[in-house]
Short mmCIF file of C-alpha atoms and ligand atoms in Angstrom, two decimals:
data_model
loop_
_atom_site.label_atom_id
_atom_site.label_comp_id
_atom_site.label_asym_id
_atom_site.label_seq_id
_atom_site.Cartn_x
_atom_site.Cartn_y
_atom_site.Cartn_z
CA UNK X 1 0.13 -0.06 -0.06
CA UNK X 2 1.39 3.35 -0.90
CA UNK X 3 1.15 6.67 1.31
CA UNK X 4 -1.45 8.59 -0.32
CA UNK X 5 -0.02 11.98 1.24
CA UNK X 6 1.23 13.05 4.51
CA UNK X 7 -1.39 11.69 7.04
CA UNK X 8 -2.49 13.88 9.88
CA UNK X 9 -3.94 12.29 12.76
CA UNK X 10 -3.24 14.80 15.65
CA UNK X 11 -6.43 16.79 15.61
CA UNK X 12 -6.70 17.46 19.30
CA UNK X 13 -3.23 19.22 19.08
CA UNK X 14 -4.44 21.56 16.25
CA UNK X 15 -6.98 21.52 13.36
CA UNK X 16 -6.68 23.12 9.97
CA UNK X 17 -9.10 26.10 9.47
CA UNK X 18 -12.24 25.39 7.45
CA UNK X 19 -11.92 27.20 4.18
CA UNK X 20 -15.47 28.73 4.60
CA UNK X 21 -14.31 30.08 8.15
CA UNK X 22 -11.28 31.67 6.57
CA UNK X 23 -13.32 33.22 3.70
CA UNK X 24 -15.78 34.61 6.48
CA UNK X 25 -13.07 36.16 8.37
CA UNK X 26 -11.11 37.86 5.48
CA UNK X 27 -13.35 40.94 5.03
CA UNK X 28 -12.98 41.72 8.93
CA UNK X 29 -9.27 41.92 8.32
CA UNK X 30 -9.21 43.81 5.18
CA UNK X 31 -12.20 46.08 5.19
CA UNK X 32 -14.26 46.09 8.48
CA UNK X 33 -11.38 46.91 10.90
CA UNK X 34 -13.28 49.49 12.96
CA UNK X 35 -13.53 48.86 16.71
CA UNK X 36 -16.90 47.50 17.59
CA UNK X 37 -17.02 49.84 20.69
CA UNK X 38 -16.79 53.04 18.16
CA UNK X 39 -19.80 55.17 17.74
CA UNK X 40 -19.22 56.16 14.23
CA UNK X 41 -20.15 54.08 11.40
CA UNK X 42 -16.77 52.07 11.12
CA UNK X 43 -17.89 50.43 14.41
CA UNK X 44 -21.18 49.26 13.06
CA UNK X 45 -20.24 46.30 11.01
CA UNK X 46 -17.82 44.83 13.55
CA UNK X 47 -20.44 45.35 16.35
CA UNK X 48 -22.99 43.43 14.08
CA UNK X 49 -20.65 40.72 13.34
CA UNK X 50 -19.82 40.12 17.17
CA UNK X 51 -23.55 39.91 17.72
CA UNK X 52 -23.98 37.38 14.88
CA UNK X 53 -21.22 35.25 16.24
CA UNK X 54 -22.45 35.29 19.67
CA UNK X 55 -25.84 34.04 18.56
CA UNK X 56 -24.27 31.29 16.62
CA UNK X 57 -22.45 30.15 19.50
CA UNK X 58 -25.26 30.54 21.85
CA UNK X 59 -27.21 28.32 19.32
CA UNK X 60 -24.71 25.72 19.19
CA UNK X 61 -24.94 24.97 22.93
CA UNK X 62 -28.53 25.95 23.53
CA UNK X 63 -27.77 28.93 25.67
CA UNK X 64 -30.84 30.96 26.69
CA UNK X 65 -29.50 34.25 25.29
CA UNK X 66 -26.53 35.46 23.39
CA UNK X 67 -25.35 37.63 26.27
CA UNK X 68 -24.24 34.50 28.04
CA UNK X 69 -21.53 34.09 25.78
CA UNK X 70 -18.21 35.87 26.53
CA UNK X 71 -15.36 35.92 24.20
CA UNK X 72 -11.86 35.22 25.38
CA UNK X 73 -8.38 34.25 23.89
CA UNK X 74 -9.20 30.48 24.11
CA UNK X 75 -9.81 27.66 26.31
CA UNK X 76 -7.11 28.45 28.81
CA UNK X 77 -8.31 31.84 29.47
CA UNK X 78 -12.00 30.62 29.51
CA UNK X 79 -11.02 28.09 32.18
CA UNK X 80 -9.08 30.60 34.14
CA UNK X 81 -11.92 33.07 34.14
CA UNK X 82 -14.49 30.42 35.14
CA UNK X 83 -12.36 29.12 38.04
CA UNK X 84 -10.74 32.07 39.57
CA UNK X 85 -13.80 34.27 38.61
CA UNK X 86 -16.12 32.15 40.48
CA UNK X 87 -13.70 31.55 43.46
CA UNK X 88 -13.11 35.37 43.97
CA UNK X 89 -16.62 36.30 43.60
CA UNK X 90 -18.05 33.61 45.78
CA UNK X 91 -15.52 33.36 48.64
CA UNK X 92 -18.05 34.69 51.05
CA UNK X 93 -20.12 31.56 50.55
CA UNK X 94 -17.33 29.13 50.78
CA UNK X 95 -13.62 28.29 49.73
CA UNK X 96 -14.13 24.59 48.60
CA UNK X 97 -13.48 23.71 44.93
CA UNK X 98 -13.67 20.18 43.40
CA UNK X 99 -12.18 19.07 40.17
CA UNK X 100 -10.98 15.92 38.84
CA UNK X 101 -7.57 14.34 38.54
CA UNK X 102 -7.73 14.05 34.66
CA UNK X 103 -8.38 17.69 33.90
CA UNK X 104 -6.35 19.83 31.44
CA UNK X 105 -3.44 21.84 33.04
CA UNK X 106 -5.50 24.99 32.28
CA UNK X 107 -8.02 23.79 34.93
CA UNK X 108 -5.65 21.95 37.30
CA UNK X 109 -3.07 24.76 37.57
CA UNK X 110 -5.75 27.72 38.49
CA UNK X 111 -7.05 25.17 41.13
CA UNK X 112 -3.53 24.64 42.46
CA UNK X 113 -2.87 28.42 42.28
CA UNK X 114 -6.20 28.92 44.28
CA UNK X 115 -4.89 26.68 46.89
CA UNK X 116 -2.12 29.05 47.58
CA UNK X 117 -4.50 31.74 48.24
CA UNK X 118 -6.45 29.82 50.94
CA UNK X 119 -8.84 27.75 48.88
CA UNK X 120 -9.25 24.01 49.50
CA UNK X 121 -9.32 21.91 46.46
CA UNK X 122 -10.53 18.38 45.90
CA UNK X 123 -9.20 16.27 43.08
CA UNK X 124 -11.74 13.54 42.25
CA UNK X 125 -10.50 10.00 41.22
CA UNK X 126 -11.64 8.34 37.88
CA UNK X 127 -11.97 4.63 37.25
CA UNK X 128 -9.89 2.74 34.79
CA UNK X 129 -11.85 4.00 31.87
CA UNK X 130 -11.32 7.71 33.03
CA UNK X 131 -14.93 8.12 34.29
CA UNK X 132 -15.24 10.56 37.14
CA UNK X 133 -16.46 8.74 40.55
CA UNK X 134 -19.99 9.83 41.06
CA UNK X 135 -19.77 8.50 44.78
CA UNK X 136 -16.65 10.36 45.53
CA UNK X 137 -18.24 13.66 44.01
CA UNK X 138 -21.21 13.06 46.22
CA UNK X 139 -19.16 12.36 49.23
CA UNK X 140 -16.86 15.40 48.78
CA UNK X 141 -19.41 17.94 48.12
CA UNK X 142 -19.68 19.94 51.44
CA UNK X 143 -21.70 22.94 52.44
CA UNK X 144 -18.85 25.47 51.55
CA UNK X 145 -18.33 23.91 48.20
CA UNK X 146 -18.79 26.66 45.70
CA UNK X 147 -17.53 25.21 42.40
CA UNK X 148 -17.15 21.93 40.57
CA UNK X 149 -14.95 22.02 37.52
CA UNK X 150 -15.06 18.97 35.29
CA UNK X 151 -14.48 18.36 31.64
CA UNK X 152 -17.03 17.13 29.11
CA UNK X 153 -14.77 14.83 27.63
CA UNK X 154 -10.90 13.96 27.98
CA UNK X 155 -9.03 14.63 24.67
CA UNK X 156 -6.29 12.29 25.50
CA UNK X 157 -8.27 9.14 26.33
CA UNK X 158 -11.64 10.09 24.77
CA UNK X 159 -13.89 9.32 27.73
CA UNK X 160 -17.18 11.28 27.86
CA UNK X 161 -18.21 12.30 31.43
CA UNK X 162 -21.96 11.55 32.55
CA UNK X 163 -22.41 15.49 32.82
CA UNK X 164 -26.24 15.28 33.50
CA UNK X 165 -25.68 13.08 36.47
CA UNK X 166 -22.82 15.18 37.76
CA UNK X 167 -24.84 18.45 37.41
CA UNK X 168 -27.85 17.01 39.37
CA UNK X 169 -25.53 15.89 42.20
CA UNK X 170 -23.51 19.25 42.11
CA UNK X 171 -26.89 21.34 42.08
CA UNK X 172 -28.24 19.42 45.09
CA UNK X 173 -25.54 21.07 47.13
CA UNK X 174 -26.07 24.57 45.35
CA UNK X 175 -22.64 24.68 43.94
CA UNK X 176 -21.80 26.00 40.32
CA UNK X 177 -20.99 23.43 37.58
CA UNK X 178 -18.30 24.53 35.20
CA UNK X 179 -17.69 22.20 32.26
CA UNK X 180 -14.38 22.46 30.07
CA UNK X 181 -15.99 21.38 26.62
CA UNK X 182 -12.69 22.10 24.73
CA UNK X 183 -12.15 18.42 23.54
CA UNK X 184 -15.84 17.91 22.93
CA UNK X 185 -17.22 20.96 21.25
CA UNK X 186 -18.13 20.46 17.55
CA UNK X 187 -17.93 16.65 18.08
CA UNK X 188 -20.85 15.90 20.21
CA UNK X 189 -24.05 17.62 20.89
CA UNK X 190 -23.86 20.04 24.04
CA UNK X 191 -27.05 21.44 25.52
CA UNK X 192 -26.21 23.65 28.57
CA UNK X 193 -29.86 23.82 29.57
CA UNK X 194 -30.60 20.01 29.39
CA UNK X 195 -27.13 19.26 30.91
CA UNK X 196 -27.64 21.73 33.53
CA UNK X 197 -24.32 23.51 33.04
CA UNK X 198 -23.66 26.94 34.77
CA UNK X 199 -20.29 27.74 32.93
CA UNK X 200 -18.91 26.29 29.94
CA UNK X 201 -15.57 26.62 28.16
CA UNK X 202 -15.46 26.53 24.39
CA UNK X 203 -12.54 26.64 21.91
CA UNK X 204 -12.53 27.93 18.29
CA UNK X 205 -9.77 25.68 16.89
CA UNK X 206 -11.34 22.56 18.13
CA UNK X 207 -14.23 23.29 15.68
CA UNK X 208 -11.98 24.13 12.69
CA UNK X 209 -11.96 27.78 13.66
CA UNK X 210 -8.85 30.04 14.09
CA UNK X 211 -6.58 29.45 17.06
CA UNK X 212 -6.49 32.07 19.85
CA UNK X 213 -10.29 32.43 20.20
CA UNK X 214 -12.64 30.92 22.76
CA UNK X 215 -15.59 31.68 24.74
CA UNK X 216 -17.06 31.20 28.30
CA UNK X 217 -20.76 30.52 28.39
CA UNK X 218 -22.12 31.97 31.91
CA UNK X 219 -25.54 31.16 32.84
CA UNK X 220 -27.71 34.12 33.79
CA UNK X 221 -27.31 34.59 37.60
CA UNK X 222 -24.05 33.10 38.05
CA UNK X 223 -21.84 35.26 40.28
CA UNK X 224 -18.43 35.76 38.66
CA UNK X 225 -15.58 38.50 38.80
CA UNK X 226 -13.36 39.41 36.05
CA UNK X 227 -9.80 38.47 36.03
CA UNK X 228 -8.70 41.09 33.36
CA UNK X 229 -9.56 44.78 34.08
CA UNK X 230 -9.61 47.37 31.53
CA UNK X 231 -12.11 48.89 29.06
CA UNK X 232 -15.08 46.91 30.20
CA UNK X 233 -15.73 44.93 27.06
CA UNK X 234 -17.75 41.64 27.20
CA UNK X 235 -20.07 43.00 29.86
CA UNK X 236 -17.02 44.00 32.02
CA UNK X 237 -16.15 40.35 32.28
CA UNK X 238 -13.24 40.31 29.70
CA UNK X 239 -11.91 43.62 29.08
CA UNK X 240 -9.73 44.20 25.84
CA UNK X 241 -10.86 45.03 22.21
CA UNK X 242 -12.42 41.95 20.70
CA UNK X 243 -10.57 39.80 18.06
CA UNK X 244 -13.31 40.48 15.41
CA UNK X 245 -11.93 38.40 12.57
CA UNK X 246 -11.31 35.64 14.91
CA UNK X 247 -14.68 35.68 16.67
CA UNK X 248 -16.33 35.87 13.19
CA UNK X 249 -14.31 32.70 12.29
CA UNK X 250 -15.43 31.12 15.67
CA UNK X 251 -19.02 31.96 14.83
CA UNK X 252 -18.77 30.43 11.34
CA UNK X 253 -17.07 27.28 12.74
CA UNK X 254 -19.91 26.90 15.33
CA UNK X 255 -22.64 27.43 12.49
CA UNK X 256 -20.84 24.61 10.49
CA UNK X 257 -20.47 22.29 13.41
CA UNK X 258 -24.04 22.64 14.26
CA UNK X 259 -25.23 21.78 10.73
CA UNK X 260 -22.60 18.97 9.86
CA UNK X 261 -21.67 17.48 13.40
CA UNK X 262 -24.06 14.59 13.41
CA UNK X 263 -23.21 13.24 9.87
CA UNK X 264 -19.51 13.91 10.38
CA UNK X 265 -19.21 12.48 13.77
CA UNK X 266 -20.96 9.32 12.67
CA UNK X 267 -18.38 8.91 9.79
CA UNK X 268 -15.47 9.70 12.34
CA UNK X 269 -16.92 7.06 14.75
CA UNK X 270 -16.79 4.53 11.96
CA UNK X 271 -13.22 5.24 11.13
CA UNK X 272 -12.32 5.41 14.94
CA UNK X 273 -13.94 1.88 15.38
CA UNK X 274 -12.03 0.52 12.44
CA UNK X 275 -8.62 2.13 13.62
CA UNK X 276 -9.02 0.80 17.15
CA UNK X 277 -10.25 -2.76 16.14
CA UNK X 278 -7.39 -3.01 13.51
CA UNK X 279 -4.63 -2.02 15.80
CA UNK X 280 -5.87 -4.22 18.75
CA UNK X 281 -6.26 -7.24 16.48
CA UNK X 282 -3.08 -6.83 14.47
CA UNK X 283 -0.78 -5.89 17.45
CA UNK X 284 -0.39 -8.34 20.26
CA UNK X 285 -0.25 -6.82 23.63
CA UNK X 286 -2.02 -3.69 22.65
CA UNK X 287 -4.87 -2.09 24.70
CA UNK X 288 -7.44 0.57 24.33
CA UNK X 289 -7.11 3.61 26.76
CA UNK X 290 -10.32 5.33 27.82
CA UNK X 291 -13.84 4.07 27.58
CA UNK X 292 -14.79 1.58 24.89
CA UNK X 293 -18.39 3.28 24.10
CA UNK X 294 -18.63 6.61 26.22
CA UNK X 295 -15.91 7.99 23.90
CA UNK X 296 -15.28 10.90 21.54
CA UNK X 297 -15.92 10.11 17.83
CA UNK X 298 -12.32 11.30 17.00
CA UNK X 299 -10.58 9.44 19.45
CA UNK X 300 -8.31 6.20 19.05
CA UNK X 301 -5.88 5.91 21.99
CA UNK X 302 -3.97 2.71 22.11
CA UNK X 303 -1.09 1.62 24.22
CA UNK X 304 1.58 -0.93 23.21
CA UNK X 305 3.30 -2.90 25.91
CA UNK X 306 7.18 -2.98 26.28
CA UNK X 307 7.88 0.07 24.13
CA UNK X 308 7.97 3.87 24.42
CA UNK X 309 5.26 5.96 22.72
CA UNK X 310 7.79 8.61 21.49
CA UNK X 311 9.72 5.93 19.56
CA UNK X 312 6.43 4.79 17.89
CA UNK X 313 5.58 8.27 17.09
CA UNK X 314 9.08 8.84 15.26
CA UNK X 315 8.68 5.70 13.21
CA UNK X 316 5.13 6.76 12.31
CA UNK X 317 6.37 10.23 11.29
CA UNK X 318 9.07 8.43 8.95
CA UNK X 319 6.32 6.53 7.48
CA UNK X 320 4.23 9.88 6.83
CA UNK X 321 1.86 9.59 9.76
CA UNK X 322 1.58 12.33 12.48
CA UNK X 323 0.14 11.18 15.77
CA UNK X 324 0.66 12.06 19.38
CA UNK X 325 1.69 10.59 22.66
CA UNK X 326 -0.95 12.42 24.57
CA UNK X 327 -1.86 16.06 25.42
CA UNK X 328 0.26 18.32 23.15
CA UNK X 329 0.50 20.55 26.16
CA UNK X 330 2.39 17.93 28.37
CA UNK X 331 4.27 16.29 25.33
CA UNK X 332 7.52 18.26 26.29
CA UNK X 333 7.88 16.60 29.51
CA UNK X 334 9.13 13.06 30.19
CA UNK X 335 6.79 12.44 32.87
CA UNK X 336 3.96 10.04 31.87
CA UNK X 337 0.61 11.53 31.35
CA UNK X 338 -1.23 12.51 34.73
CA UNK X 339 -4.50 11.31 32.83
CA UNK X 340 -3.21 7.89 32.12
CA UNK X 341 -1.67 7.70 35.51
CA UNK X 342 -4.94 8.69 37.08
CA UNK X 343 -6.70 5.67 35.25
CA UNK X 344 -4.40 3.41 37.14
CA UNK X 345 -1.72 2.76 34.67
CA UNK X 346 1.69 2.09 35.65
CA UNK X 347 4.48 4.29 34.37
CA UNK X 348 5.68 1.77 31.80
CA UNK X 349 2.20 1.00 30.67
CA UNK X 350 1.38 4.77 30.10
CA UNK X 351 4.50 5.38 28.33
CA UNK X 352 3.60 2.98 25.38
CA UNK X 353 0.53 5.00 24.53
CA UNK X 354 -0.15 6.56 21.15
CA UNK X 355 -3.01 8.92 20.47
CA UNK X 356 -4.69 9.23 17.03
CA UNK X 357 -7.18 11.89 16.65
CA UNK X 358 -9.23 11.86 13.51
CA UNK X 359 -10.60 14.84 11.58
CA UNK X 360 -12.54 15.87 8.49
CA UNK X 361 -9.71 15.11 6.03
CA UNK X 362 -8.97 11.67 7.18
CA UNK X 363 -10.28 8.74 4.98
CA UNK X 364 -10.56 5.05 5.26
CA UNK X 365 -7.62 4.53 3.11
CA UNK X 366 -5.53 6.25 5.58
CA UNK X 367 -6.81 4.31 8.48
CA UNK X 368 -6.20 1.24 6.46
CA UNK X 369 -2.68 2.39 5.93
CA UNK X 370 -1.97 3.10 9.50
CA UNK X 371 -3.30 -0.31 10.51
CA UNK X 372 -1.17 -2.03 7.92
CA UNK X 373 2.33 -0.41 9.10
CA UNK X 374 1.76 -0.68 12.85
CA UNK X 375 2.58 -4.27 13.42
CA UNK X 376 6.09 -4.05 11.68
CA UNK X 377 6.78 -0.85 13.62
CA UNK X 378 5.95 -2.26 16.97
CA UNK X 379 7.86 -5.52 16.32
CA UNK X 380 10.94 -3.78 15.28
CA UNK X 381 10.91 -1.52 18.49
CA UNK X 382 10.02 -4.46 20.65
CA UNK X 383 12.81 -6.49 19.37
CA UNK X 384 15.35 -3.72 20.69
CA UNK X 385 13.44 -2.77 23.81
CA UNK X 386 14.90 -3.86 27.24
CA UNK X 387 11.45 -3.96 28.43
CA UNK X 388 10.09 -6.87 26.25
CA UNK X 389 10.26 -10.11 28.10
CA UNK X 390 12.76 -12.64 26.57
CA UNK X 391 10.21 -15.50 26.37
CA UNK X 392 7.91 -13.18 24.30
CA UNK X 393 10.68 -11.89 21.97
CA UNK X 394 9.84 -14.38 19.11
CA UNK X 395 6.11 -13.60 18.85
CA UNK X 396 5.39 -9.95 19.56
N1 PMP M 1 -8.97 22.07 27.94
C1 PMP M 1 -8.88 20.92 27.21
C2 PMP M 1 -9.79 19.72 27.43
C3 PMP M 1 -7.82 20.69 26.14
O1 PMP M 1 -7.74 19.65 25.48
C4 PMP M 1 -6.96 22.01 25.86
C5 PMP M 1 -5.93 21.90 24.67
N2 PMP M 1 -6.48 22.02 23.51
C6 PMP M 1 -7.29 23.13 26.59
C7 PMP M 1 -8.18 23.18 27.57
C8 PMP M 1 -6.48 24.45 26.45
O2 PMP M 1 -6.67 24.85 25.13
P1 PMP M 1 -5.87 26.28 24.54
O3 PMP M 1 -4.42 25.86 24.61
O4 PMP M 1 -6.34 26.31 23.15
O5 PMP M 1 -6.06 27.44 25.39
#
């Protein structure tokens, strides 16, 4: 089988911008450069564009009103605003925050920072599939718990959380629920009203929009304080001139996702299942990371015993395939992924993980190609790995 072209299967790390999105953005760079805050006519078009994008994003998540959407510079900022903003504004009610042990660093680190400022933080455990323990959540919620922050789905192992059940438990104790939907938005339907979500983090690039743009949904009535102070844009919750072209692109990406998500996610799920099955069947001592069914449509996370994920990635790269060993944000460290460790894997098991995340451009032919090259790559690496047991050497 020949390599059709370079194969990109690292869509959680970054997605190409949709050409329709780029098209929508261009005139806001070339012609409509006015400030949306301006009173004169140059402000009019950008102001209208912000409004339209806000409506499209509100529609994607079924928010009650467009004003519930606050534009930010991306998921990291949205997570920081949600967590620090709620903590600072509600400290009079309590100083306890709950999150999970498999969150992205942009949730874990604000929580750790707040610990240094006198807040108590509980990190919930997950089971071997990466599902948050509801019993622990119920047990840990106290009268002084003001916020629970959990992700909709995990980009590294694909596991989707039972958000509605989590929300019911959280609201029985009158705490707020913040959900980081960065890995899930544009892939699975999210309904903040049905799911009972108080704050939701969204990211543009994860929906084939431009990088450096995101949003925080804030339900009406949620008490929150800004972390950026300045000119008072975004209802005073996020000062700074809005990135109009980026936001227009984000809005267009949300509109496309709403229309095309269902069909595309079905297609991706079929490719994902074929890839997972193909790898597990053709490579001995290979295992799936994350949940087998409560799983993002784009995510095939597989670990191969006795070898390092990084060496597999280099071999794949030489064969024209780009994949990842986990979160792009932690890829630079040699520490095993905190997500995989939280699911109970040993260091050496976590190290052999490879993450394929599929996208709009991937085809069945590409999936077949990856399945066809993997057994030889793994065999060659195992033959030189000190971790391969001698008695298995001949048939792995
Ligand atoms: N949350 C999750 C679940 C993520 O996967 C990421 C990384 N894509 C982020 C937050 C942070 O996103 P960004 O680096 O775009 O701010």
